[in-house]
PDB file of C-alpha atoms in Angstrom:
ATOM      1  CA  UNK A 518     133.623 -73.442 -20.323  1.00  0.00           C
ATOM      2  CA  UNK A 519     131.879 -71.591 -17.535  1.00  0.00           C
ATOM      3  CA  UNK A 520     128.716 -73.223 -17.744  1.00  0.00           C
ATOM      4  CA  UNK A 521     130.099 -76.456 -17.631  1.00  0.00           C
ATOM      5  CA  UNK A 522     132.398 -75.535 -14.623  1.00  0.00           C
ATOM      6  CA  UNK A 523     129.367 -74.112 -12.696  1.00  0.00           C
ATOM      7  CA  UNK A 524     127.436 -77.989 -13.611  1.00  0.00           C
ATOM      8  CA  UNK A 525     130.390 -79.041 -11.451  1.00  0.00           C
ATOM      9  CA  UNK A 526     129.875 -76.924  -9.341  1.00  0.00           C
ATOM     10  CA  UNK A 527     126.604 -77.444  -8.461  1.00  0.00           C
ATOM     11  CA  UNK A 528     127.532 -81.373  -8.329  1.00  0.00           C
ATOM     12  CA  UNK A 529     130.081 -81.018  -6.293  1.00  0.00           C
ATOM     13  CA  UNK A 530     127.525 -78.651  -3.477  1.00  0.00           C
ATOM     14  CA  UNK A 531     124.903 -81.582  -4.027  1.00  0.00           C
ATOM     15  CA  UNK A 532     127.637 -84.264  -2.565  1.00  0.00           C
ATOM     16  CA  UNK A 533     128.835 -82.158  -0.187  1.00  0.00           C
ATOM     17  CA  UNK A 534     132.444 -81.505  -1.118  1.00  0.00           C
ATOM     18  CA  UNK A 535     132.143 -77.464  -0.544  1.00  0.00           C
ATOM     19  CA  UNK A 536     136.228 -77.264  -1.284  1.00  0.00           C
ATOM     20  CA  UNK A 537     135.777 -78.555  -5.012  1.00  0.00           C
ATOM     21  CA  UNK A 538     132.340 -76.322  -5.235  1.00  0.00           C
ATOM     22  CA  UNK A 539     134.240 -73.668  -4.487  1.00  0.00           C
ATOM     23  CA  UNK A 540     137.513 -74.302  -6.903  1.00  0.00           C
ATOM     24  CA  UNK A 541     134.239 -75.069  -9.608  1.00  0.00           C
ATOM     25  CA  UNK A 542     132.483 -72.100  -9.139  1.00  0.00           C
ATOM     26  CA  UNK A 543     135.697 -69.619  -9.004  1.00  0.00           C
ATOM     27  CA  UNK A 544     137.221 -71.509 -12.412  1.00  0.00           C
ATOM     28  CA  UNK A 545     133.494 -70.710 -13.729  1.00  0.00           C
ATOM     29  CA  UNK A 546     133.964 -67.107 -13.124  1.00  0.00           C
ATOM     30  CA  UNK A 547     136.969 -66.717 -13.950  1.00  0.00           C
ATOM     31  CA  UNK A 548     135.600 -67.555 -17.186  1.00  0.00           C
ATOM     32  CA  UNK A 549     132.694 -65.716 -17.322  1.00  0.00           C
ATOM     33  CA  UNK A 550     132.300 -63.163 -14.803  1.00  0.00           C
ATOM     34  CA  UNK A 551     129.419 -61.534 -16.219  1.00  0.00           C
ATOM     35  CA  UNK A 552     126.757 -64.397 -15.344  1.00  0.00           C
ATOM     36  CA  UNK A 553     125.188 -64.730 -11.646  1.00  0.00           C
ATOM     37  CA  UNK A 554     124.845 -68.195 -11.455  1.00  0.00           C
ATOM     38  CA  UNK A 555     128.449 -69.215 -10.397  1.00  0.00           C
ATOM     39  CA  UNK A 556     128.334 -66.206  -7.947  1.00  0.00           C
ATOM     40  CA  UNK A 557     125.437 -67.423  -6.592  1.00  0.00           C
ATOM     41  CA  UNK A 558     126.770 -70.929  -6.680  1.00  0.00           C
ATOM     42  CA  UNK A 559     129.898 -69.764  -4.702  1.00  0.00           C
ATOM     43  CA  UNK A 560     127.438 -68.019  -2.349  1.00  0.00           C
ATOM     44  CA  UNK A 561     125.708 -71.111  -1.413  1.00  0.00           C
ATOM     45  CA  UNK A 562     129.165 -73.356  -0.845  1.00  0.00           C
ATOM     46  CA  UNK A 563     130.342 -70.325   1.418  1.00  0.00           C
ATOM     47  CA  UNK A 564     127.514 -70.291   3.615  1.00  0.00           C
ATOM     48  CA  UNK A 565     127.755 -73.936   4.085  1.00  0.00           C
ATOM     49  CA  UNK A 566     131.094 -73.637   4.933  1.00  0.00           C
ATOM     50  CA  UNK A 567     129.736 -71.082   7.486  1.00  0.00           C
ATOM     51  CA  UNK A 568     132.189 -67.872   5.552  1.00  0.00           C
ATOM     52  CA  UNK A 569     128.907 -65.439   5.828  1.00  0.00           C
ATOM     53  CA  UNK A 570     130.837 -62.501   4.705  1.00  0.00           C
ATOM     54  CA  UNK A 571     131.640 -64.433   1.770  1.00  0.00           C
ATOM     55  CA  UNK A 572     128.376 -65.694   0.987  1.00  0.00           C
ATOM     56  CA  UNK A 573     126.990 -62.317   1.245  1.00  0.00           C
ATOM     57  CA  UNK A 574     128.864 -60.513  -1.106  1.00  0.00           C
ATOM     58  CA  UNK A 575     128.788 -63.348  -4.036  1.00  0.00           C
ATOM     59  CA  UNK A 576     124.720 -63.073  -3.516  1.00  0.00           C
ATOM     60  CA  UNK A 577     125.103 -59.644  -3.482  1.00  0.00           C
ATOM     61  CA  UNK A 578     127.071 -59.997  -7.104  1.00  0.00           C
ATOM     62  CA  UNK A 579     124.790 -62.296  -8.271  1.00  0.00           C
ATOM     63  CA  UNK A 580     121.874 -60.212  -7.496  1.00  0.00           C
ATOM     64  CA  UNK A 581     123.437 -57.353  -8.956  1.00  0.00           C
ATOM     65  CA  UNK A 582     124.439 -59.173 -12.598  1.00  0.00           C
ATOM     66  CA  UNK A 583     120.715 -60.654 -12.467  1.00  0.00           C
ATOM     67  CA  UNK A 584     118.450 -59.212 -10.479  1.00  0.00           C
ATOM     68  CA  UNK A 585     115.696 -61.230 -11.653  1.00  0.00           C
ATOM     69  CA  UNK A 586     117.441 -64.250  -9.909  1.00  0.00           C
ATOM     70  CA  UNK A 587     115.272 -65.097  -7.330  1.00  0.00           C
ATOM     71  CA  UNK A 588     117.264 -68.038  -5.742  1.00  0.00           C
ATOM     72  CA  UNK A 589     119.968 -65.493  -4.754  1.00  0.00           C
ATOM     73  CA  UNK A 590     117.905 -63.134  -3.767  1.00  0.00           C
ATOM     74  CA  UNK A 591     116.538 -66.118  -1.064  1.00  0.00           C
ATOM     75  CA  UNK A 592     120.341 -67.027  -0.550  1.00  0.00           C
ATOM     76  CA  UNK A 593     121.200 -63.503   0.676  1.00  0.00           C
ATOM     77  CA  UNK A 594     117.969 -63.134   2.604  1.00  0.00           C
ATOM     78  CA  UNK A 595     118.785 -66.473   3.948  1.00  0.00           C
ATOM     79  CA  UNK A 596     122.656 -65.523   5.037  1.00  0.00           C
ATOM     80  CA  UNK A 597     121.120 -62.026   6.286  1.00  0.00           C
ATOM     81  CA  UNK A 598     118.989 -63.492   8.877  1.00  0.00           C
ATOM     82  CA  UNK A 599     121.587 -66.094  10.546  1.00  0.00           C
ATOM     83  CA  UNK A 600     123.943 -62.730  10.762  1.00  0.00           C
ATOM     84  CA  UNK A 601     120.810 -61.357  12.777  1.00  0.00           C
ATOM     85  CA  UNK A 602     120.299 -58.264   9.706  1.00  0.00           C
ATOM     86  CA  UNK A 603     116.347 -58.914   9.855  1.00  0.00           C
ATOM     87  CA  UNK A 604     115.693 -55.927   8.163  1.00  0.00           C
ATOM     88  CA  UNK A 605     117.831 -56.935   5.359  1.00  0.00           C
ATOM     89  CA  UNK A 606     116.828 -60.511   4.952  1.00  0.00           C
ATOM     90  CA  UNK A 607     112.901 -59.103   5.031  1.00  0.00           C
ATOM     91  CA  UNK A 608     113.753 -57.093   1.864  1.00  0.00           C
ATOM     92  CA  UNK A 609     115.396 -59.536   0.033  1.00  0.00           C
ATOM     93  CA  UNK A 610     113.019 -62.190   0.783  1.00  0.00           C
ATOM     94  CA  UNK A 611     110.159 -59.934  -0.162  1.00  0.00           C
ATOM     95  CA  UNK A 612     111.926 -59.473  -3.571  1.00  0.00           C
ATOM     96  CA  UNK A 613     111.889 -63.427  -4.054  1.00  0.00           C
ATOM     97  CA  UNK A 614     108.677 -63.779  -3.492  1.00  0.00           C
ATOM     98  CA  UNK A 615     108.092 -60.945  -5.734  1.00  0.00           C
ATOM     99  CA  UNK A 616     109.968 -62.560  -8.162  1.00  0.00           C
ATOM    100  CA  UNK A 617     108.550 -66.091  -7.246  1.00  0.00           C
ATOM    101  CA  UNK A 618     105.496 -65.703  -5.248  1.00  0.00           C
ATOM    102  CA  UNK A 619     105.358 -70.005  -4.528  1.00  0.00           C
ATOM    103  CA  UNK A 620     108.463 -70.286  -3.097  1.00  0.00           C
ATOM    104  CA  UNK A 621     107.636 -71.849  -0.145  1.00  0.00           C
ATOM    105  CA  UNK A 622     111.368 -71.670   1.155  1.00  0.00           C
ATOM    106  CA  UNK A 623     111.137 -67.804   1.073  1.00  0.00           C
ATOM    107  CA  UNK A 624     107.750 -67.566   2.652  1.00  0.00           C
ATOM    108  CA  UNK A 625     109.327 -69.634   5.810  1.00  0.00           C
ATOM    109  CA  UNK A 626     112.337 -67.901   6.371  1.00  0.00           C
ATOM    110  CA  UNK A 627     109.686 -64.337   5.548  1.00  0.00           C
ATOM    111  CA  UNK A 628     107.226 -65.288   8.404  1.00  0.00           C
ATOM    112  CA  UNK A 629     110.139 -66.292  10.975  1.00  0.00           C
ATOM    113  CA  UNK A 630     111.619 -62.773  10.432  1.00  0.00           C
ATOM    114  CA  UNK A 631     108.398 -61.362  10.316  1.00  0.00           C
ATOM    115  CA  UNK A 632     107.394 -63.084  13.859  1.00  0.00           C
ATOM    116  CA  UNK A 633     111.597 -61.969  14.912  1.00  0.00           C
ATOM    117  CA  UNK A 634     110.285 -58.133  14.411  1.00  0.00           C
ATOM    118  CA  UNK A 635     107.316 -58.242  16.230  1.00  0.00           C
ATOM    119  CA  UNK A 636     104.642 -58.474  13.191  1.00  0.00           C
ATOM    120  CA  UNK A 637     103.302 -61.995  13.380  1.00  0.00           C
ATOM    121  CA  UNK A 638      99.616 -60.787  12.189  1.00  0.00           C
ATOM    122  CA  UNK A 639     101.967 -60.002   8.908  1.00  0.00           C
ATOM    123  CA  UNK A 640     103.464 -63.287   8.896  1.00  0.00           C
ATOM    124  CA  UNK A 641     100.328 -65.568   8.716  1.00  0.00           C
ATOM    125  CA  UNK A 642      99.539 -65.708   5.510  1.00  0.00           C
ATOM    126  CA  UNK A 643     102.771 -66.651   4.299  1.00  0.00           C
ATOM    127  CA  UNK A 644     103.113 -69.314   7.244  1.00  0.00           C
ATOM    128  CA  UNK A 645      99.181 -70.147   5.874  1.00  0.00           C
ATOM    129  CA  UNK A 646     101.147 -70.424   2.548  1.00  0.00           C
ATOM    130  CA  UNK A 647     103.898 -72.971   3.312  1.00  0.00           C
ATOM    131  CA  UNK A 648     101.014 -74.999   5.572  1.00  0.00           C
ATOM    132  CA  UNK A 649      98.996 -75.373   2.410  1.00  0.00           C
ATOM    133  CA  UNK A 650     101.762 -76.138   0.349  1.00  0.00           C
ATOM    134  CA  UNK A 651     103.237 -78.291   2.274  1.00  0.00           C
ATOM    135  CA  UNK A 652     100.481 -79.977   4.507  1.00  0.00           C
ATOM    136  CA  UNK A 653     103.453 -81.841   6.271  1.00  0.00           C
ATOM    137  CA  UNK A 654     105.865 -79.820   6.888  1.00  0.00           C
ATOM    138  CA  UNK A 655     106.722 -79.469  10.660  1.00  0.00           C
ATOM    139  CA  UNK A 656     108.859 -76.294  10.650  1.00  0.00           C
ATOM    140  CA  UNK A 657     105.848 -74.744   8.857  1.00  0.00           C
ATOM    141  CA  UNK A 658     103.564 -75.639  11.501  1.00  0.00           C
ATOM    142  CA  UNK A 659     105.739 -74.556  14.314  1.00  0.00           C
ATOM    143  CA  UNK A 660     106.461 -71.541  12.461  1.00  0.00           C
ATOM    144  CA  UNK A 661     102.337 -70.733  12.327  1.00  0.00           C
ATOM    145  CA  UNK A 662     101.699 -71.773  15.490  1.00  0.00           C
ATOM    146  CA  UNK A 663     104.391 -69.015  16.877  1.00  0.00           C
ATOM    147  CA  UNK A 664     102.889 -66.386  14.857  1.00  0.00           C
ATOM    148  CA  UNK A 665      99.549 -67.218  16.300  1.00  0.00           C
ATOM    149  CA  UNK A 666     100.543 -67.407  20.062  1.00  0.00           C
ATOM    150  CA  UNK A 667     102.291 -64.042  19.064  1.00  0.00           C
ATOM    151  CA  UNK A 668      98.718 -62.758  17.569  1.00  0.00           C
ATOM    152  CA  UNK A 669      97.399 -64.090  20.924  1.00  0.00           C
ATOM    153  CA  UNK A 670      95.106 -66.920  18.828  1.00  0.00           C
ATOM    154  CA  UNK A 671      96.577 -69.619  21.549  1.00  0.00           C
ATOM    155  CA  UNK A 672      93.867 -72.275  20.244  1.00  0.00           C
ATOM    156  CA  UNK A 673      95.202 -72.051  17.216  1.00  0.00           C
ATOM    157  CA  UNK A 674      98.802 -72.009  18.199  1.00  0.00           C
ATOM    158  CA  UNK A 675      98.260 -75.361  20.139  1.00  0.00           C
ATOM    159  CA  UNK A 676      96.403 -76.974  17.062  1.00  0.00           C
ATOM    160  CA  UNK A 677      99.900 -76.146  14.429  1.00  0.00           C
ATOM    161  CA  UNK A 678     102.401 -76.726  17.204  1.00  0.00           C
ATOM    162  CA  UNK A 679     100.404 -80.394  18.091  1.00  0.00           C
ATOM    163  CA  UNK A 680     100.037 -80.903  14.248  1.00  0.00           C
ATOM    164  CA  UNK A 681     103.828 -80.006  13.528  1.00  0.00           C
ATOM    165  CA  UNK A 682     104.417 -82.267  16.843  1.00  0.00           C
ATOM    166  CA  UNK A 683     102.817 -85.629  14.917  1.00  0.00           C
ATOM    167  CA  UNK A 684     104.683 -84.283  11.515  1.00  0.00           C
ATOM    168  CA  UNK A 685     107.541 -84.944  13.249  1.00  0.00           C
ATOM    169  CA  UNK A 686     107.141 -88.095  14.361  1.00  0.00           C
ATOM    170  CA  UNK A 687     105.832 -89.344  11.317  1.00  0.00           C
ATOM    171  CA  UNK A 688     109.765 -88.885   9.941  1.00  0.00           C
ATOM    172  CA  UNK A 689     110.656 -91.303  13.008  1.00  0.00           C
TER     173      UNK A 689
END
């Protein structure tokens, strides 16, 4: 069945063999094209596989059969900003985080298109977000420490970008 198809799937994404992901997720809907999860599935194995266009449109599907689905919503955000369509990724991201306001993933990739466009004062709090979240997390420092040099707040630039710095060689 599809559900079982899109378990593969998702397997197959997890090891890394993007060829049987996609066979998985294409079988899956085949056999039941009305559910987003395989297109979103499908999404994810294309963008890995670097097929953009591809990706796009499957989130785009996805979003469209279920557009409570905040993962795809992230996904096409995501794929939007590596094809440089800021504007695009900022909307769907913003409708993640409507639709899961924790989602730290969403909130990074938010306040680095955010900080892209010019608006970094709009991007701290959600780079404030991931930091508190994720006390650790390098990219989120260096990600708050560019909004603040781009808010002009270079003290506290060179505090996120040292702490991000010692986050990163804590990973070795």
């Amino acid at each position: 069945n599809g559900v079982a198809r899109c378990n593969l799937g998702n397997e197959f994404l997890q090891r890394g063999n993007l060829d049987e992901a996609v066979k998985q997720f294409r079988e899956a809907i085949r056999l039941e094209s009305a559910v987003s999860f395989p297109y979103n599935g499908l999404g994810t194995a294309y963008a890995r596989q670097a097929k953009l266009d591809d990706a796009i449109a499957m989130f785009l599907k996805a979003t469209t059969l279920d557009p409570g689905l905040e993962a795809a919503h992230c996904n096409l955000g995501k794929a939007y900003l590596i094809k440089g369509k800021t504007a695009e990724a900022i909307a769907e991201l913003k409708t993640a985080l409507r639709l899961k306001p924790d989602k730290t993933e969403a909130q990074a990739m938010l306040a680095d298109a955010l900080i892209q466009t010019g608006k970094a004062s709009e991007a701290l709090p959600y780079c404030e977000a991931v930091v508190n979240a994720e006390p650790r997390n390098a990219h989120a420092h260096f990600v708050l420490g560019s909004a603040h040099l781009s808010a002009k707040r270079l003290a506290q630039a060179v505090v996120n970008f040292k702490i991000g710095r010692a986050s990163c060689r804590e990973r070795g």
